[in-house]
C-alpha cells in the first residue's frame, strides 16, 4: 500500500463543493482561516475552524472558499522563546497564489485560477553553450522606453512589448534573468527613511507575482489579472525565442529580525521555519535579519513546491538562487553540496531541463563555496569577475603608479579558457556563469569612471556597498571632459565586454552595460527607484558605438563554436565539444611556465579549435595585450592554419567589418595598448593539439 504524502497539496484547492485550505504547523495548538468581503477586505464574513491532520497539517473546508476569495490565517500556540504566535494576527498563506493589498503593510491571500491559454508557445530550450543571460529589472528596463505606451512602461507588459522584445532580439541575448518578481515589500528602515526596496530581495510570498509590476488596469482587476499579465509576458518572450530566468530569494523573508513584521511564517510556525538559538535569537547567515531553516524538511518542501509551480504553471525556464549556500546548510548549519534540497532540485522530474544557477556564497561560516556545487548546477563565478576587473582596471592603475602591473597574464588566461581550476572536469566550463558586473556593484561604465563608491543617496553615510571594487577612473573621478580619459574609459569597457563575450562559459550581461549605463558611482542602488537605476533609451554617440560593439561580439560568439566549448579539453586527446587551446607569446612562440606568471609578460595569443558534434569545425585566434604601450605581434604558425582574418579589434571605437583580407601565419601585426584582437583562423582541422595547456596558468 502506497503511503500518502502528508505535505501534498498545501495551500488552497478548489473542488465542486467549495475549497480546502491546508497549512503546515507543528507547534500551533489551534488554527482557523477567515474569509473577507472582496469589496471591503477589512470585513470578515466567515471564520472556519481548522483541525490537525496527519503530519501536522491543519485542514479547513468551506463552500465559501472559491476563486476570488480573500482569506487569512490565524494561529495560536504555546508561549516560548522560539514561538511567535499571536491569535489576532491575520497571516498570509505561505502557498497563496495571489495577494491583495489592503493597507500600507497588510495583505490578504487571494484564490486565483491557474488557467491560461498558452497556445502554441513552448519553452525555447536553449542549450547552455548557446545561452547568453541578460540580467534585468522588470520596472527598470521599459520605464523610459518611448516606444512603449505610457500605461505599460515599467510593467510585465512593458517588458513583453514588441519594442522591448525587438531590442533584446537585435542585441542577441537568449535569456532574461529578472531581479525578484516574487511578491516583496520594503524593509522597515527604508520605509522610515522614505525610500523603497527597488531590487526586490525581501520576499513576502514565494508563489505570487509582485503586483506593482503589473499595469494599473491589471492591479485594479485583481491578483488573477496580475498573474495573467505575468504569464502573458512569459508567453511573448518564449514566442520570440527568449527564455525567462527568475532570481529567487528563499534564504530569508521580509519578516526581518525579531521585532519585524509578523505576516506569515513567523506567526504560523516560527520554530520550524527560521533558524534560532535556544533562547529564540535568530541565526542570521543572510545579513537580512532571519534565515530560513533548510535543515528542516518542511521549508525544503516549500521551496520545491514553489519551483514546480513557477516552472510548470508559469513556464519559467530557470532560476538563479540568491545566497544559494544558505539552501545547502543542514541541521548543524554546515554547507553540504549534496544537501537534500540541492539534490532534489536536480532529480525532480517536474524540474527537468530547468536551468539552476547558484549565487555560491552567503555570510555564514564557510559561506564562500564557488565551484562546490554538484554537476547540473551553474554558478556565478566571482573569481572570473575579480580577475577580469584586475587585469583591465586595477592592474593598469597600478602600472601607471609604479611602472609595471603587479602580475602576469596566467590567471586571466585561466578564466578566459573556462576556469578549469575552479570547476571539476565533469562539470566543465558551462558551470561558470561569467560576469563582470551584476545588479549589485558598479555598472561597467562606472567601473571605468570611479575609484570609490558614491552612495550618499542611500541614507547610510556611504557605509553601504563594497569598497573592493577593483575599478579605475583613468585619471578623473566621475564625469569629465578630458578627451584622453574618455577614450581610455571607452576602450576599457570594450575590453571588459570583449573578455566577457569571448570567454568559455556562460556570459551574463547586466542590463545597460551593453551601451554603458551609469549610476553616477552608486554601487548599491537597491533603494533607488528613479532615473538613476532605470535604463535610458536615449543614447549618446559613444553609447550607440558601445551598443554596436556588444552586438558584434554576440554575433561573433554565435558564429564561432570555438568560443563556447561545453567541456574542458584534455591535452593530447580529442574531446568532443571541447576547444583545444594553444597559447603563444607576442613573438608567436609557445608560452612557457615563466611566461604565464611574469608581470613583464601581459601579452598572449590564444588559438582555440573546436571539436563540435553538431556544428562545423571552427578555429579562432584571440590576442590579449594588457599593457598601455603598443606591441608588435607575430601571428602564430600552427598546424592546419593557412591564414588569419580579423573579426574585431577593441582599439577601434566602431566594430570593424570583415574586409576579406587574409593574413599569413607569421605576419606582424600592431596591437594597440590595452586591447584585444579576434581573428578567424582558416585551414583544415588538425585533431592533435600542439601547444601548451592553459592549466599551466592555474
XYZ file of C-alpha atoms in Angstrom:
698
model
C 0.000 0.000 0.000
C 1.462 3.367 -1.048
C 1.742 5.867 1.803
C 0.073 9.257 1.314
C 2.354 12.296 1.415
C 1.044 14.421 4.319
C 2.555 17.579 2.752
C 0.723 17.152 -0.534
C -1.482 19.948 -1.835
C -0.636 22.586 0.749
C -2.469 25.841 0.206
C -5.923 26.100 -1.377
C -7.537 23.535 -3.652
C -10.946 24.255 -5.189
C -13.407 21.446 -5.908
C -17.054 21.143 -6.922
C -18.206 21.639 -3.320
C -16.046 24.602 -2.329
C -12.469 24.932 -1.238
C -9.990 23.301 1.102
C -7.060 25.019 2.814
C -4.083 23.006 4.111
C -1.371 24.676 6.234
C 1.614 23.080 7.973
C 2.356 23.943 11.591
C 3.983 21.593 14.069
C 3.817 23.910 17.053
C 0.386 25.548 16.759
C -2.337 24.307 19.087
C -5.225 25.892 17.146
C -5.733 27.380 13.700
C -8.550 28.946 11.682
C -8.955 30.820 8.454
C -11.049 33.927 7.916
C -12.876 34.967 4.751
C -13.300 38.638 3.824
C -15.640 40.651 1.649
C -13.836 41.337 -1.680
C -15.228 44.884 -1.722
C -14.287 45.552 1.891
C -11.282 43.393 2.813
C -11.466 44.534 6.452
C -14.931 42.997 6.819
C -14.616 39.417 7.965
C -17.550 37.427 6.570
C -16.749 33.982 7.914
C -14.347 32.139 10.215
C -13.595 28.457 9.643
C -12.030 26.310 12.340
C -9.215 24.061 11.103
C -8.217 20.703 12.533
C -4.841 18.991 12.683
C -4.431 16.199 10.132
C -1.592 13.748 9.580
C 1.915 15.194 9.525
C 1.000 18.388 11.431
C -1.050 19.722 8.536
C -4.062 21.825 9.521
C -7.133 21.431 7.317
C -10.235 23.577 6.836
C -13.047 23.437 4.281
C -15.761 25.868 3.223
C -18.232 26.209 0.353
C -17.496 29.929 0.550
C -13.851 29.415 -0.371
C -13.611 29.780 -4.154
C -11.735 31.592 -6.904
C -11.649 35.261 -5.975
C -11.936 34.673 -2.213
C -9.841 36.813 0.134
C -8.657 34.923 3.204
C -6.190 34.990 6.083
C -4.919 32.508 8.661
C -4.945 32.901 12.429
C -2.859 30.592 14.599
C -2.325 30.242 18.317
C 0.202 28.204 20.221
C 2.462 27.980 23.262
C 4.410 30.905 24.599
C 8.127 30.114 24.392
C 11.346 31.790 23.196
C 11.174 30.111 19.773
C 7.481 30.617 19.075
C 5.833 33.865 17.929
C 2.127 33.008 17.916
C -0.488 35.748 18.145
C -4.096 34.628 17.552
C -5.058 38.156 16.492
C -2.547 38.306 13.634
C -4.017 37.870 10.143
C -1.404 35.801 8.334
C -0.698 35.057 4.693
C -0.957 31.503 3.413
C 2.648 30.531 2.500
C 1.203 28.882 -0.641
C -1.081 31.758 -1.706
C -1.103 32.187 -5.500
C -2.357 35.751 -5.237
C -2.181 38.650 -2.784
C -4.480 41.644 -2.364
C -3.044 44.675 -0.621
C -5.460 46.099 1.946
C -3.246 48.576 3.789
C 0.238 50.103 3.893
C 1.791 46.846 5.137
C -1.170 44.462 5.110
C -2.346 41.912 2.561
C -4.948 39.193 2.118
C -4.260 35.850 0.481
C -6.405 35.541 -2.648
C -7.566 32.448 -4.515
C -6.782 32.608 -8.236
C -7.343 30.293 -11.159
C -4.252 28.746 -12.718
C -5.877 28.522 -16.132
C -4.114 30.264 -19.039
C -4.102 29.805 -22.809
C -0.502 29.167 -23.774
C -1.474 28.439 -27.376
C 1.485 27.125 -29.348
C 4.021 28.779 -27.027
C 6.774 26.452 -25.838
C 9.862 26.831 -23.724
C 12.746 27.657 -26.113
C 15.080 25.099 -24.527
C 18.296 26.999 -25.341
C 21.373 24.800 -24.699
C 23.755 26.223 -22.111
C 26.579 26.580 -24.624
C 24.371 28.920 -26.687
C 22.970 30.782 -23.674
C 23.611 34.485 -23.096
C 21.984 35.802 -19.909
C 20.724 39.386 -19.614
C 20.121 40.426 -16.008
C 17.296 42.963 -15.993
C 14.784 44.669 -13.740
C 11.130 44.439 -14.797
C 10.414 48.052 -13.910
C 13.755 49.489 -14.939
C 14.048 48.068 -18.442
C 10.973 49.677 -20.007
C 10.190 52.590 -17.690
C 11.755 55.147 -20.046
C 11.216 53.401 -23.386
C 9.367 55.969 -25.543
C 8.119 53.246 -27.889
C 6.203 51.562 -25.070
C 2.762 53.086 -24.356
C 2.916 55.080 -21.150
C 0.438 52.846 -19.324
C 2.671 49.810 -19.982
C 6.028 51.282 -19.022
C 7.754 49.623 -16.098
C 5.449 46.594 -16.135
C 5.377 42.948 -17.152
C 3.520 44.069 -20.267
C 6.195 46.704 -20.923
C 8.905 44.066 -20.842
C 6.830 41.992 -23.255
C 6.111 44.937 -25.575
C 7.203 44.370 -29.150
C 9.789 47.178 -28.992
C 11.453 45.732 -25.872
C 11.477 42.248 -27.336
C 12.842 43.533 -30.650
C 15.665 45.252 -28.759
C 16.570 42.054 -26.914
C 16.449 40.003 -30.121
C 18.545 42.535 -32.002
C 21.095 42.577 -29.208
C 21.437 38.798 -29.391
C 20.705 37.609 -25.858
C 18.890 34.310 -25.293
C 17.562 34.664 -21.721
C 16.364 37.460 -19.479
C 17.162 36.918 -15.810
C 14.679 39.012 -13.868
C 15.502 40.506 -10.499
C 12.997 39.187 -7.934
C 9.378 39.066 -9.076
C 8.050 37.067 -6.134
C 5.791 39.383 -4.130
C 8.062 41.502 -1.931
C 7.876 44.515 0.334
C 10.131 47.288 1.581
C 12.177 46.930 4.777
C 11.002 48.887 7.811
C 14.162 51.005 7.926
C 13.722 52.137 4.328
C 10.059 52.982 4.936
C 11.069 55.200 7.862
C 13.584 56.995 5.624
C 11.128 57.490 2.782
C 12.974 55.056 0.499
C 11.825 51.896 -1.251
C 13.224 48.443 -1.945
C 13.857 48.625 -5.677
C 15.712 45.347 -6.266
C 13.146 43.143 -4.506
C 15.327 40.920 -2.302
C 12.774 40.981 0.535
C 10.261 38.251 -0.266
C 6.735 38.354 1.139
C 5.419 35.232 -0.600
C 7.022 32.557 -2.770
C 4.071 31.864 -5.102
C 2.618 35.271 -6.015
C 3.976 37.616 -8.691
C 4.792 41.127 -7.485
C 1.601 43.064 -8.188
C 3.127 46.584 -8.533
C 4.974 45.359 -11.653
C 1.637 44.783 -13.393
C -0.226 47.501 -15.242
C -2.650 49.644 -13.259
C -5.504 48.014 -15.140
C -4.397 44.531 -14.075
C -3.850 45.649 -10.493
C -7.342 47.152 -10.394
C -8.838 43.931 -11.759
C -7.101 41.857 -9.099
C -4.466 39.168 -8.467
C -5.717 36.847 -11.212
C -5.237 39.589 -13.799
C -1.749 40.257 -12.408
C -0.872 36.582 -12.803
C -2.358 36.562 -16.304
C -0.216 39.554 -17.308
C 2.884 37.822 -15.938
C 2.155 34.657 -17.894
C 1.444 36.732 -20.984
C 4.909 38.243 -20.669
C 6.489 34.791 -20.488
C 4.441 33.607 -23.468
C 5.520 36.505 -25.704
C 9.180 36.179 -24.711
C 9.054 32.454 -25.472
C 7.477 33.100 -28.854
C 10.443 35.390 -29.551
C 12.861 32.587 -28.598
C 13.885 34.208 -25.304
C 13.974 32.255 -22.049
C 12.881 33.647 -18.680
C 15.006 33.011 -15.580
C 13.823 34.205 -12.169
C 16.123 35.468 -9.425
C 14.554 33.800 -6.384
C 15.115 34.680 -2.727
C 14.367 31.709 -0.487
C 17.186 32.236 2.011
C 15.281 34.789 4.120
C 11.918 36.564 4.161
C 10.550 40.066 4.644
C 9.646 39.278 8.261
C 13.178 40.504 9.106
C 14.624 40.016 12.602
C 12.869 39.761 15.950
C 10.537 42.738 16.207
C 9.962 42.779 12.459
C 6.612 42.190 10.749
C 4.570 39.082 11.519
C 2.982 38.415 8.127
C 3.191 34.656 7.500
C 5.798 32.065 8.512
C 6.663 33.740 11.813
C 3.077 33.587 13.040
C 2.327 30.127 11.616
C 5.357 28.218 12.924
C 8.362 30.356 13.774
C 10.213 27.421 15.360
C 10.028 25.375 12.159
C 10.749 27.956 9.509
C 13.578 30.074 10.975
C 16.999 29.182 12.369
C 17.233 30.130 16.034
C 19.267 29.656 19.154
C 17.554 28.007 22.121
C 16.710 31.451 23.502
C 14.919 32.445 20.287
C 17.700 34.660 18.920
C 17.769 34.314 15.145
C 20.823 32.775 13.481
C 21.407 35.153 10.588
C 23.723 33.999 7.780
C 21.988 36.212 5.201
C 22.533 39.656 6.675
C 18.787 40.309 6.425
C 17.597 39.574 9.949
C 16.455 35.978 9.560
C 17.478 32.737 7.850
C 15.050 30.096 6.638
C 15.928 26.722 8.194
C 16.710 24.297 5.379
C 17.828 21.694 7.873
C 14.087 21.014 8.222
C 12.145 19.139 5.511
C 9.119 21.475 5.553
C 10.974 24.621 4.368
C 12.708 22.378 1.814
C 9.297 21.264 0.552
C 8.091 24.879 0.390
C 10.945 25.754 -1.961
C 10.438 22.698 -4.169
C 6.706 23.326 -4.448
C 7.348 26.954 -5.368
C 9.857 25.992 -8.075
C 7.471 23.391 -9.518
C 4.672 25.929 -9.612
C 6.693 28.550 -11.480
C 8.310 26.017 -13.826
C 5.036 24.285 -14.692
C 2.219 26.804 -14.284
C 4.193 29.883 -15.355
C 6.555 28.057 -17.756
C 9.708 29.561 -16.251
C 12.952 28.297 -17.817
C 15.378 28.661 -14.945
C 16.142 30.041 -11.514
C 19.037 31.978 -10.028
C 19.202 31.328 -6.279
C 20.169 34.282 -4.116
C 22.683 33.249 -1.411
C 22.334 29.642 -2.516
C 24.755 28.353 0.133
C 22.028 29.016 2.715
C 19.817 26.486 0.906
C 22.540 23.860 1.344
C 23.043 24.279 5.096
C 21.921 21.242 7.102
C 20.842 20.722 10.689
C 24.249 21.709 12.055
C 24.381 24.808 9.829
C 27.286 23.440 7.768
C 27.045 23.586 3.970
C 26.732 20.277 2.091
C 26.888 20.183 -1.696
C 24.682 17.063 -1.599
C 22.132 18.646 0.735
C 18.674 17.064 0.193
C 17.202 20.292 -1.174
C 20.020 20.884 -3.663
C 19.914 17.299 -4.918
C 16.113 17.266 -5.053
C 16.162 20.209 -7.451
C 18.408 18.203 -9.774
C 16.387 14.992 -9.501
C 12.824 16.319 -9.603
C 11.191 15.282 -12.915
C 8.989 18.381 -12.806
C 12.159 20.496 -12.920
C 13.842 18.525 -15.714
C 15.551 20.861 -18.160
C 15.229 23.869 -15.864
C 18.420 25.913 -15.546
C 19.724 26.072 -11.960
C 22.121 28.906 -11.153
C 23.671 29.393 -7.710
C 24.984 32.530 -6.113
C 27.582 30.365 -4.354
C 28.033 32.246 -1.107
C 26.303 33.627 1.978
C 27.510 35.427 5.120
C 27.841 32.414 7.434
C 30.867 30.323 8.378
C 32.163 28.510 5.293
C 29.917 30.724 3.218
C 32.140 31.018 0.151
C 31.566 27.889 -1.965
C 32.369 28.876 -5.559
C 32.974 25.675 -7.512
C 31.465 23.440 -4.825
C 28.005 22.709 -6.212
C 27.063 19.443 -7.889
C 27.116 18.678 -11.589
C 23.923 20.097 -13.078
C 24.318 23.439 -11.314
C 25.861 26.568 -12.804
C 27.375 29.200 -10.527
C 28.071 32.902 -10.527
C 31.854 32.946 -10.882
C 33.176 35.730 -8.655
C 36.748 34.608 -9.334
C 36.175 35.361 -13.002
C 34.714 38.789 -12.164
C 37.622 39.739 -9.936
C 40.358 38.521 -12.288
C 38.897 40.320 -15.313
C 38.476 43.563 -13.390
C 42.027 43.290 -12.052
C 43.572 42.658 -15.449
C 41.923 45.524 -17.324
C 41.480 48.054 -14.490
C 43.274 47.609 -11.151
C 46.475 46.277 -12.747
C 46.562 49.167 -15.219
C 46.102 51.658 -12.401
C 48.980 50.001 -10.547
C 51.165 50.104 -13.667
C 50.575 53.844 -14.004
C 51.617 54.365 -10.384
C 54.644 52.071 -10.281
C 55.646 51.476 -13.892
C 54.579 47.822 -14.027
C 51.472 45.750 -13.405
C 51.703 43.531 -10.298
C 51.044 40.178 -12.006
C 51.231 38.484 -15.379
C 48.585 37.073 -17.658
C 48.336 33.455 -16.494
C 45.396 33.773 -14.112
C 43.482 35.853 -16.638
C 44.067 33.171 -19.287
C 42.661 30.510 -16.978
C 39.436 32.499 -16.625
C 39.299 33.170 -20.354
C 39.513 29.427 -21.016
C 36.658 28.423 -18.673
C 38.039 28.403 -15.106
C 39.217 24.793 -15.070
C 40.909 25.454 -11.729
C 37.515 26.172 -10.159
C 35.104 23.680 -11.739
C 35.556 19.930 -11.975
C 36.075 18.178 -15.334
C 32.631 16.549 -15.234
C 31.008 19.970 -14.819
C 33.110 21.746 -17.415
C 33.146 25.431 -18.419
C 29.350 25.741 -18.577
C 29.263 25.507 -14.784
C 30.682 29.040 -14.846
C 28.301 31.973 -15.170
C 30.822 34.573 -16.237
C 30.062 38.128 -15.213
C 31.963 41.378 -14.828
C 29.098 43.313 -13.245
C 25.710 42.498 -11.716
C 22.827 44.421 -10.178
C 24.916 44.979 -7.048
C 28.145 46.851 -7.591
C 29.307 49.339 -10.183
C 27.927 49.258 -13.689
C 30.515 48.557 -16.374
C 30.723 52.247 -17.252
C 31.187 53.192 -13.592
C 33.968 50.621 -13.176
C 35.954 52.721 -15.649
C 34.942 56.115 -14.191
C 35.089 55.857 -10.390
C 37.772 54.760 -7.958
C 35.399 54.812 -4.973
C 31.670 54.368 -4.372
C 29.303 57.340 -4.142
C 26.319 56.025 -2.160
C 25.257 59.012 -0.071
C 21.780 58.904 -1.614
C 21.153 55.572 0.114
C 20.920 57.222 3.520
C 23.734 55.280 5.189
C 26.518 57.909 5.066
C 28.264 55.990 2.271
C 28.864 52.994 4.564
C 26.838 50.555 2.446
C 28.152 48.813 -0.659
C 31.526 47.181 -1.124
C 34.799 49.091 -1.040
C 36.550 46.342 -3.014
C 35.521 47.448 -6.491
C 38.733 46.785 -8.468
C 37.796 49.806 -10.565
C 39.881 52.547 -12.215
C 38.709 56.053 -13.110
C 41.535 56.554 -15.664
C 42.577 59.917 -14.262
C 39.380 61.702 -13.195
C 36.677 60.778 -10.703
C 33.279 60.729 -12.369
C 32.152 62.913 -15.295
C 34.902 64.677 -17.216
C 35.525 66.485 -20.486
C 39.098 65.200 -20.738
C 39.154 63.506 -24.139
C 42.090 61.241 -23.295
C 40.385 59.969 -20.164
C 37.141 59.369 -22.040
C 38.876 57.426 -24.818
C 40.648 55.238 -22.251
C 37.374 54.560 -20.457
C 35.564 53.610 -23.657
C 38.331 51.210 -24.637
C 38.344 49.674 -21.153
C 34.614 48.995 -21.487
C 35.180 47.332 -24.847
C 37.908 45.160 -23.296
C 35.660 44.159 -20.397
C 32.740 43.326 -22.677
C 35.016 41.608 -25.179
C 36.520 39.409 -22.479
C 33.062 38.525 -21.156
C 31.629 37.527 -24.527
C 34.716 35.763 -25.880
C 35.380 33.634 -22.773
C 34.452 29.982 -22.345
C 31.478 29.667 -20.003
C 28.012 31.236 -19.917
C 28.153 35.043 -20.211
C 25.849 37.292 -18.210
C 25.353 40.936 -19.193
C 23.848 43.450 -16.765
C 21.098 45.455 -18.479
C 22.519 48.723 -19.750
C 26.149 47.616 -19.788
C 25.766 46.886 -23.486
C 25.782 50.652 -24.105
C 27.498 51.997 -20.983
C 24.774 52.873 -18.463
C 25.943 54.831 -15.393
C 24.562 55.026 -11.848
C 26.799 58.026 -11.088
C 29.082 55.931 -8.894
C 26.390 54.317 -6.722
C 27.439 50.690 -6.296
C 24.499 49.614 -4.122
C 21.399 51.177 -5.688
C 18.980 48.729 -4.066
C 16.786 51.555 -2.725
C 16.849 53.856 -5.750
C 13.700 53.656 -7.894
C 14.476 56.586 -10.178
C 16.290 57.645 -13.340
C 19.475 56.599 -11.542
C 18.518 52.943 -11.991
C 16.068 52.969 -14.910
C 17.529 52.119 -18.304
C 17.777 55.109 -20.612
C 16.655 54.684 -24.228
C 18.184 57.992 -25.374
C 21.854 57.343 -26.101
C 24.907 59.404 -26.936
C 27.055 58.632 -29.960
C 29.557 56.838 -27.738
C 26.805 54.730 -26.198
C 25.495 53.773 -29.638
C 29.019 52.730 -30.619
C 29.313 50.592 -27.482
C 25.958 49.001 -28.266
C 27.199 48.176 -31.784
C 30.311 46.620 -30.248
C 28.250 44.416 -27.935
C 26.015 43.288 -30.799
C 29.065 42.448 -32.888
C 30.663 40.455 -30.074
C 27.485 38.464 -29.520
C 27.299 37.776 -33.248
C 30.884 36.527 -33.217
C 30.145 34.302 -30.238
C 27.217 32.711 -32.084
C 29.223 32.197 -35.260
C 32.318 30.653 -33.646
C 31.796 27.428 -31.655
C 35.431 27.504 -30.569
C 34.465 30.344 -28.204
C 31.793 28.339 -26.375
C 33.011 24.817 -25.500
C 30.876 22.685 -23.221
C 33.748 20.518 -21.964
C 37.364 21.048 -20.964
C 39.946 19.811 -23.419
C 42.354 17.076 -22.305
C 45.861 17.756 -23.548
C 46.899 15.252 -26.172
C 43.359 13.938 -26.725
C 40.387 14.830 -28.875
C 37.484 15.676 -26.561
C 34.067 16.180 -28.172
C 32.568 19.650 -27.614
C 35.779 20.984 -26.127
C 38.091 23.589 -27.615
C 41.715 22.606 -27.943
C 43.818 25.563 -26.899
C 47.317 26.542 -27.896
C 48.960 29.516 -26.199
C 51.609 31.742 -27.781
C 53.503 34.833 -26.752
C 53.871 38.030 -28.782
C 56.662 36.510 -30.884
C 54.481 33.575 -31.926
C 56.402 31.115 -29.722
C 54.600 28.707 -27.436
C 54.207 30.035 -23.890
C 56.476 28.544 -21.238
C 55.980 28.388 -17.480
C 57.782 31.671 -16.865
C 55.600 33.457 -19.439
C 52.420 32.614 -17.540
C 53.312 34.313 -14.287
C 55.846 37.038 -15.046
C 54.408 40.571 -14.652
C 56.658 41.531 -17.563
C 54.556 39.391 -19.888
C 50.969 40.573 -20.306
C 50.535 39.657 -23.957
C 49.300 36.315 -25.228
C 47.800 34.720 -28.312
C 45.117 32.131 -27.690
C 44.385 29.721 -30.560
C 41.192 27.736 -29.918
C 39.984 24.940 -32.198
C 36.530 23.447 -31.724
C 35.615 19.764 -31.694
C 31.854 20.067 -32.207
C 29.476 17.203 -32.886
C 26.627 19.385 -34.209
C 28.379 22.367 -35.809
C 31.074 22.895 -38.381
C 34.729 22.878 -37.322
C 35.890 26.311 -36.244
C 39.137 27.882 -35.085
C 39.820 31.383 -33.775
C 42.801 33.381 -32.563
C 42.366 35.867 -29.732
C 45.177 38.300 -28.952
C 45.164 39.919 -25.492
C 47.538 42.778 -24.686
C 47.425 44.112 -21.114
C 49.960 46.944 -21.255
C 49.273 50.552 -22.280
C 52.113 50.639 -24.828
C 51.535 49.281 -28.344
C 53.184 45.986 -29.249
C 54.084 44.132 -32.448
C 52.767 40.581 -32.562
C 53.757 37.750 -34.899
C 50.690 35.678 -35.770
C 51.349 32.036 -34.803
C 52.493 29.406 -37.252
C 50.278 26.496 -36.203
C 49.427 23.119 -37.683
C 46.498 23.384 -40.083
C 46.294 27.193 -40.079
C 46.696 28.630 -43.571
C 45.614 32.235 -42.907
C 44.033 34.611 -40.421
C 41.152 37.026 -40.949
C 40.497 39.838 -38.462
C 36.997 39.907 -36.957
C 37.220 42.502 -34.171
C 39.656 44.964 -32.605
C 38.866 46.605 -29.255
C 41.159 49.512 -30.109
C 38.602 50.766 -32.649
C 35.513 52.609 -31.387
C 33.341 51.232 -34.180
C 33.346 47.462 -34.851
C 35.307 46.640 -37.995
C 33.627 44.951 -40.928
C 35.199 41.811 -42.337
C 37.207 43.014 -45.331
C 38.204 39.585 -46.625
C 41.932 40.275 -46.211
C 43.716 37.072 -45.240
C 46.999 37.313 -43.337
C 49.663 34.635 -43.495
C 50.900 32.901 -40.345
C 53.999 34.767 -39.178
C 52.626 38.136 -40.290
C 53.483 41.029 -37.997
C 50.525 42.939 -36.579
C 50.473 46.084 -34.446
C 48.287 45.676 -31.377
C 47.266 48.869 -29.594
C 47.921 49.383 -25.889
C 45.471 47.577 -23.587
C 43.440 45.991 -26.349
C 42.211 42.716 -27.850
C 42.013 41.400 -31.402
C 39.971 38.441 -32.641
C 40.774 36.537 -35.859
C 39.247 33.593 -37.620
C 41.972 31.021 -38.260
C 41.396 29.380 -41.641
C 42.573 25.929 -42.622
C 41.804 22.229 -42.240
C 41.071 20.572 -38.925
C 44.008 19.008 -37.096
C 42.934 16.953 -34.094
C 46.255 16.550 -32.320
C 46.934 19.687 -30.221
C 50.460 21.030 -30.400
C 50.656 23.743 -27.799
C 50.816 24.307 -24.072
C 47.783 23.787 -21.885
C 46.292 26.739 -20.041
C 46.348 24.611 -16.886
C 49.929 25.785 -16.576
C 48.424 29.136 -15.657
C 46.125 27.862 -12.936
